[in-house]
Amino acid sequence: MNLTSDLETWPELYGVPSISRRISIARPPSAPFEDSDVLVLSSRSTLPDSTTVGSVLLYLDLRLSLTITLRSSINQASAGLRYTIPLPESDSSAIARYRWEHIIDSHGSDEPPDEGTIVKRIKEDGSEEEVEIGLGLDPDTGKIGLYEEIWK
């Protein structure tokens, strides 16, 4: 094994690692709520702009049940690669579309593909919020449905 030549083939990484926290999730028409303390750690990206199609980064997504106590449980934990994929042509408000490949997943591998479109919304106070919109498994119904997650 030639470690030097292996390192020379690694892609250059850009930007800085990031930390994101989920503020709420909604499954329209139901109102937004939050039942988990969700933390996502992301690595630097393979492209200067991580919203550019073809960009890849590593992520760790940890979701703990609320309220946090010594008896709190992990609702979900996953880690893997996040790919930036082409935006749907019909959505002009979208900033980026991502696919999360769950290399490690506490729920196993039989879940539907994890993809979401990121949009910016203007709140009533004039500030912006980042919203992830996608289709996902509703744990209460066991059916695939629309979700909206607000991230900070």
Coordinates of N, CA and C in Angstrom, one line a residue:
M1 N 0.8 -1.2 0.0 CA 0.0 0.0 0.0 C 0.9 1.2 0.0
N2 N 0.6 2.1 -0.9 CA 1.4 3.3 -1.1 C 0.5 4.5 -0.6
L3 N 0.6 4.9 0.7 CA -0.2 5.9 1.2 C -0.1 7.2 0.5
T4 N 1.1 7.6 0.1 CA 1.4 8.9 -0.5 C 0.6 9.0 -1.8
S5 N 0.6 8.0 -2.7 CA -0.1 8.0 -3.9 C -1.6 8.0 -3.7
D6 N -2.1 7.3 -2.7 CA -3.5 7.2 -2.4 C -4.0 8.6 -2.0
L7 N -3.2 9.3 -1.2 CA -3.6 10.7 -0.7 C -3.6 11.7 -1.9
E8 N -2.7 11.5 -2.9 CA -2.7 12.4 -4.0 C -3.9 12.3 -4.9
T9 N -4.7 11.2 -4.8 CA -5.9 11.1 -5.6 C -7.1 11.6 -4.9
W10 N -7.1 12.0 -3.7 CA -8.2 12.5 -3.0 C -8.6 13.9 -3.5
P11 N -9.9 14.2 -3.6 CA -10.3 15.5 -4.1 C -9.9 16.6 -3.1
E12 N -9.7 17.8 -3.7 CA -9.5 19.0 -2.8 C -10.9 19.3 -2.2
L13 N -10.8 19.7 -1.0 CA -12.1 20.1 -0.3 C -12.2 21.6 -0.1
Y14 N -13.4 22.1 -0.1 CA -13.6 23.6 -0.1 C -14.6 23.9 1.1
G15 N -14.5 25.2 1.5 CA -15.5 25.7 2.5 C -15.1 25.2 3.9
V16 N -16.0 25.3 4.8 CA -15.8 24.9 6.2 C -16.9 23.9 6.6
P17 N -16.6 23.0 7.6 CA -17.6 22.2 8.1 C -18.7 23.0 8.7
S18 N -19.9 22.4 8.7 CA -21.1 23.2 9.2 C -21.9 22.3 10.2
I19 N -22.6 23.0 11.0 CA -23.6 22.4 12.0 C -24.9 23.0 11.7
S20 N -25.9 22.1 11.5 CA -27.3 22.5 11.3 C -28.2 21.9 12.4
R21 N -29.3 22.7 12.7 CA -30.2 22.2 13.7 C -31.6 22.4 13.1
R22 N -32.4 21.3 13.3 CA -33.8 21.4 12.8 C -34.6 22.1 13.8
I23 N -35.4 23.1 13.3 CA -36.3 23.9 14.1 C -37.7 23.2 14.2
S24 N -38.2 22.7 13.1 CA -39.5 22.0 13.1 C -39.6 21.1 11.9
I25 N -40.6 20.3 11.9 CA -41.0 19.4 10.8 C -42.6 19.6 10.7
A26 N -43.1 19.6 9.4 CA -44.5 19.6 9.2 C -44.8 18.6 8.2
R27 N -45.9 18.0 8.3 CA -46.5 17.0 7.3 C -47.8 17.6 6.9
P28 N -47.8 18.5 5.9 CA -49.0 19.2 5.5 C -50.1 18.2 5.2
P29 N -51.3 18.6 5.6 CA -51.8 19.9 6.1 C -51.6 20.1 7.6
S30 N -50.9 19.2 8.3 CA -50.7 19.4 9.8 C -49.8 20.5 10.1
A31 N -49.9 21.1 11.2 CA -49.0 22.2 11.7 C -47.6 21.7 12.0
P32 N -46.6 22.6 11.9 CA -45.3 22.3 12.2 C -45.2 21.9 13.7
F33 N -44.2 20.9 14.0 CA -44.0 20.5 15.4 C -42.5 20.1 15.5
E34 N -42.1 19.8 16.7 CA -40.7 19.2 16.8 C -40.8 18.2 17.9
D35 N -40.4 17.0 17.6 CA -40.4 15.9 18.6 C -39.0 15.4 18.9
S36 N -38.0 16.0 18.2 CA -36.7 15.5 18.3 C -35.7 16.7 18.4
D37 N -34.6 16.4 19.0 CA -33.5 17.4 19.0 C -32.6 16.9 17.9
V38 N -32.6 17.6 16.7 CA -31.9 17.1 15.5 C -30.6 17.9 15.3
L39 N -29.5 17.2 15.2 CA -28.2 17.9 14.9 C -27.6 17.2 13.7
V40 N -27.2 18.0 12.7 CA -26.5 17.5 11.5 C -25.1 18.2 11.4
L41 N -24.1 17.4 11.3 CA -22.8 17.8 11.1 C -22.4 17.5 9.6
S42 N -21.8 18.5 8.9 CA -21.4 18.3 7.5 C -20.0 18.7 7.3
S43 N -19.3 17.9 6.5 CA -17.9 18.2 6.2 C -17.8 19.3 5.1
R44 N -16.5 19.6 4.8 CA -16.3 20.5 3.7 C -16.7 19.8 2.4
S45 N -16.9 20.5 1.3 CA -17.4 20.0 0.1 C -16.4 19.8 -1.0
T46 N -16.7 18.9 -2.0 CA -15.8 18.6 -3.1 C -15.7 19.7 -4.1
L47 N -16.7 20.7 -4.0 CA -16.7 21.8 -5.0 C -16.8 23.1 -4.2
P48 N -16.3 24.2 -4.7 CA -16.3 25.5 -4.0 C -17.7 25.9 -3.5
D49 N -18.7 25.6 -4.3 CA -20.1 25.9 -3.9 C -20.8 24.6 -3.7
S50 N -21.2 24.3 -2.4 CA -21.8 23.0 -2.2 C -23.2 22.8 -2.8
T51 N -23.8 23.9 -3.3 CA -25.1 23.8 -4.0 C -25.0 23.5 -5.4
T52 N -23.7 23.4 -6.0 CA -23.5 23.1 -7.4 C -23.7 21.6 -7.6
V53 N -24.4 21.3 -8.6 CA -24.7 19.9 -9.0 C -23.3 19.1 -9.1
G54 N -23.2 18.0 -8.5 CA -22.0 17.2 -8.5 C -21.2 17.3 -7.2
S55 N -21.5 18.3 -6.4 CA -20.8 18.5 -5.1 C -21.2 17.3 -4.2
V56 N -20.2 16.9 -3.4 CA -20.4 15.8 -2.4 C -19.8 16.2 -1.1
L57 N -20.4 15.8 0.0 CA -19.8 16.0 1.3 C -20.3 14.9 2.2
L58 N -19.6 14.8 3.4 CA -20.0 13.8 4.4 C -20.9 14.4 5.4
Y59 N -21.8 13.6 5.9 CA -22.8 14.1 6.9 C -23.0 13.1 8.1
L60 N -23.3 13.6 9.2 CA -23.8 12.8 10.4 C -25.1 13.5 10.9
D61 N -26.1 12.7 11.0 CA -27.5 13.2 11.3 C -27.9 12.4 12.6
L62 N -28.0 13.1 13.7 CA -28.4 12.5 15.0 C -29.7 13.1 15.5
R63 N -30.7 12.3 15.8 CA -32.0 12.7 16.2 C -32.3 12.1 17.6
L64 N -32.4 12.9 18.6 CA -32.7 12.4 20.0 C -34.2 12.8 20.3
S65 N -34.9 11.9 21.0 CA -36.2 12.2 21.4 C -36.2 13.4 22.4
L66 N -37.3 14.2 22.4 CA -37.5 15.3 23.3 C -38.4 14.8 24.4
T67 N -38.3 15.3 25.6 CA -37.3 16.2 26.2 C -36.0 15.4 26.5
I68 N -34.9 16.1 26.4 CA -33.6 15.4 26.6 C -33.4 15.2 28.1
T69 N -33.3 13.9 28.5 CA -33.1 13.5 29.8 C -32.1 12.3 29.8
L70 N -31.8 11.8 31.0 CA -30.9 10.6 31.0 C -31.5 9.4 30.3
R71 N -32.8 9.4 30.2 CA -33.6 8.3 29.6 C -33.9 8.6 28.1
S72 N -33.5 9.7 27.5 CA -33.8 10.0 26.1 C -33.3 8.9 25.2
S73 N -34.0 8.7 24.1 CA -33.5 7.7 23.2 C -33.2 8.3 21.9
I74 N -32.4 7.6 21.1 CA -32.1 8.0 19.7 C -33.2 7.6 18.8
N75 N -33.9 8.6 18.2 CA -35.0 8.4 17.3 C -34.4 7.8 16.0
Q76 N -33.3 8.4 15.5 CA -32.6 8.0 14.3 C -31.2 8.5 14.3
A77 N -30.3 7.8 13.7 CA -29.0 8.2 13.5 C -28.5 7.7 12.1
S78 N -28.0 8.6 11.3 CA -27.5 8.2 10.0 C -26.2 8.9 9.7
A79 N -25.4 8.4 8.8 CA -24.2 9.0 8.3 C -23.9 8.5 6.9
G80 N -23.3 9.4 6.2 CA -23.0 9.0 4.8 C -22.6 10.1 3.9
L81 N -23.0 10.1 2.7 CA -22.6 11.1 1.7 C -23.9 11.9 1.3
R82 N -23.7 13.2 1.1 CA -24.8 14.1 0.6 C -24.3 14.5 -0.8
Y83 N -25.2 14.2 -1.8 CA -24.9 14.6 -3.2 C -25.8 15.8 -3.5
T84 N -25.3 16.7 -4.3 CA -26.1 17.8 -4.8 C -26.6 17.3 -6.2
I85 N -27.9 17.2 -6.4 CA -28.4 16.7 -7.7 C -29.2 17.8 -8.4
P86 N -29.5 17.6 -9.7 CA -30.2 18.6 -10.4 C -31.6 19.0 -9.8
L87 N -31.9 20.3 -9.9 CA -33.2 20.8 -9.4 C -34.3 20.5 -10.4
P88 N -35.5 20.3 -9.9 CA -36.6 20.1 -10.8 C -36.8 21.4 -11.6
E89 N -37.0 21.3 -12.9 CA -37.2 22.5 -13.7 C -38.4 23.3 -13.3
S90 N -39.4 22.7 -12.7 CA -40.6 23.4 -12.4 C -40.5 24.3 -11.1
D91 N -39.4 24.3 -10.4 CA -39.4 25.0 -9.1 C -38.3 26.1 -9.2
S92 N -38.8 27.3 -9.5 CA -37.8 28.4 -9.6 C -37.4 29.0 -8.3
S93 N -38.1 28.6 -7.2 CA -37.7 29.2 -5.8 C -36.6 28.3 -5.2
A94 N -36.3 27.2 -5.8 CA -35.4 26.2 -5.1 C -33.9 26.7 -5.2
I95 N -33.2 26.5 -4.2 CA -31.8 26.8 -4.1 C -30.9 25.6 -4.5
A96 N -31.3 24.4 -4.0 CA -30.5 23.2 -4.2 C -31.4 22.0 -4.0
R97 N -31.0 20.9 -4.5 CA -31.6 19.6 -4.3 C -30.6 18.6 -3.9
Y98 N -30.8 17.9 -2.8 CA -29.8 17.0 -2.2 C -30.4 15.5 -2.1
R99 N -29.5 14.6 -2.2 CA -29.8 13.2 -1.9 C -28.8 12.7 -0.9
W100 N -29.3 12.2 0.2 CA -28.5 11.7 1.3 C -28.4 10.2 1.2
E101 N -27.2 9.7 1.0 CA -26.9 8.3 0.9 C -26.6 7.8 2.3
H102 N -27.4 7.0 2.9 CA -27.3 6.5 4.3 C -26.4 5.3 4.3
I103 N -25.1 5.5 4.5 CA -24.1 4.4 4.6 C -24.3 3.7 5.9
I104 N -24.6 4.5 7.0 CA -24.9 3.9 8.3 C -26.3 4.5 8.6
D105 N -27.3 3.6 9.0 CA -28.6 4.1 9.3 C -29.2 3.2 10.4
S106 N -29.6 3.8 11.5 CA -30.2 3.1 12.6 C -31.6 2.4 12.2
H107 N -32.2 2.9 11.1 CA -33.5 2.3 10.7 C -33.3 1.2 9.7
G108 N -32.1 0.9 9.3 CA -31.8 -0.1 8.3 C -31.8 0.5 6.9
S109 N -31.9 -0.4 5.9 CA -31.7 0.1 4.5 C -33.0 0.0 3.7
D110 N -34.1 -0.3 4.3 CA -35.3 -0.5 3.5 C -36.2 0.8 3.5
E111 N -35.6 1.9 3.8 CA -36.4 3.2 3.7 C -36.3 3.7 2.3
P112 N -37.3 4.5 1.9 CA -37.2 5.1 0.6 C -36.0 6.1 0.4
P113 N -35.7 6.4 -0.8 CA -34.6 7.4 -1.1 C -34.8 8.6 -0.3
D114 N -33.7 9.2 0.3 CA -33.8 10.4 1.1 C -33.3 11.6 0.2
E115 N -34.3 12.3 -0.3 CA -34.0 13.5 -1.2 C -34.9 14.7 -0.7
G116 N -34.3 15.9 -0.8 CA -35.1 17.0 -0.5 C -34.6 18.2 -1.3
T117 N -35.5 19.2 -1.5 CA -35.3 20.4 -2.2 C -35.2 21.5 -1.2
I118 N -34.2 22.4 -1.2 CA -34.0 23.5 -0.3 C -34.6 24.8 -0.9
V119 N -35.4 25.4 -0.2 CA -36.0 26.7 -0.6 C -35.8 27.7 0.5
K120 N -35.7 29.0 0.2 CA -35.7 30.1 1.2 C -37.1 30.7 1.2
R121 N -37.6 30.9 2.4 CA -38.8 31.5 2.6 C -38.6 32.8 3.5
I122 N -39.5 33.8 3.2 CA -39.5 35.0 4.0 C -40.5 34.9 5.1
K123 N -40.1 35.0 6.3 CA -41.0 35.0 7.4 C -41.7 36.3 7.6
E124 N -42.8 36.3 8.5 CA -43.6 37.5 8.7 C -42.7 38.7 9.1
D125 N -41.6 38.4 9.9 CA -40.8 39.5 10.4 C -39.8 40.0 9.3
G126 N -39.8 39.4 8.1 CA -38.9 39.8 7.1 C -37.6 39.0 7.0
S127 N -37.3 38.1 8.0 CA -36.1 37.3 8.0 C -36.3 36.1 7.1
E128 N -35.2 35.5 6.7 CA -35.3 34.3 5.8 C -35.2 33.1 6.7
E129 N -35.8 32.0 6.2 CA -35.6 30.7 6.8 C -35.3 29.7 5.7
E130 N -34.5 28.7 6.0 CA -34.2 27.6 5.0 C -35.2 26.4 5.3
V131 N -35.9 26.0 4.2 CA -36.9 25.0 4.3 C -36.5 23.8 3.4
E132 N -36.5 22.6 3.9 CA -36.3 21.4 3.1 C -37.6 20.8 2.8
I133 N -37.9 20.6 1.6 CA -39.2 20.0 1.2 C -39.0 18.7 0.4
G134 N -39.7 17.7 0.8 CA -39.5 16.4 0.1 C -40.6 15.4 0.4
L135 N -40.4 14.2 0.0 CA -41.3 13.1 0.3 C -40.6 12.1 1.2
G136 N -41.2 11.7 2.2 CA -40.6 10.8 3.2 C -41.6 9.9 3.9
L137 N -41.1 9.0 4.6 CA -41.9 8.0 5.4 C -42.5 8.7 6.6
D138 N -43.8 8.8 6.8 CA -44.4 9.3 8.0 C -44.5 8.2 9.0
P139 N -43.7 8.3 10.1 CA -43.7 7.2 11.1 C -45.0 6.9 11.7
D140 N -45.9 7.9 11.7 CA -47.2 7.7 12.4 C -48.2 6.9 11.5
T141 N -48.1 7.1 10.1 CA -49.0 6.4 9.2 C -48.3 5.3 8.5
G142 N -47.0 5.3 8.4 CA -46.3 4.2 7.6 C -46.4 4.5 6.1
K143 N -46.9 5.7 5.7 CA -47.0 6.0 4.3 C -46.1 7.1 3.9
I144 N -45.7 7.1 2.6 CA -44.9 8.2 2.1 C -45.8 9.4 1.9
G145 N -45.2 10.6 2.3 CA -46.0 11.8 2.2 C -45.1 13.0 2.2
L146 N -45.6 14.1 1.9 CA -44.9 15.4 1.8 C -44.4 15.8 3.2
Y147 N -43.2 16.3 3.4 CA -42.7 16.9 4.6 C -42.1 18.2 4.3
E148 N -42.0 19.1 5.3 CA -41.3 20.3 5.3 C -40.5 20.5 6.6
E149 N -39.2 20.6 6.5 CA -38.4 20.8 7.7 C -37.7 22.2 7.6
I150 N -37.7 22.9 8.7 CA -37.1 24.2 8.8 C -35.8 24.0 9.5
W151 N -34.7 24.5 8.9 CA -33.3 24.3 9.4 C -32.7 25.7 9.7
K152 N -31.8 25.6 10.7 CA -31.0 26.8 11.1 C -29.6 26.4 11.2

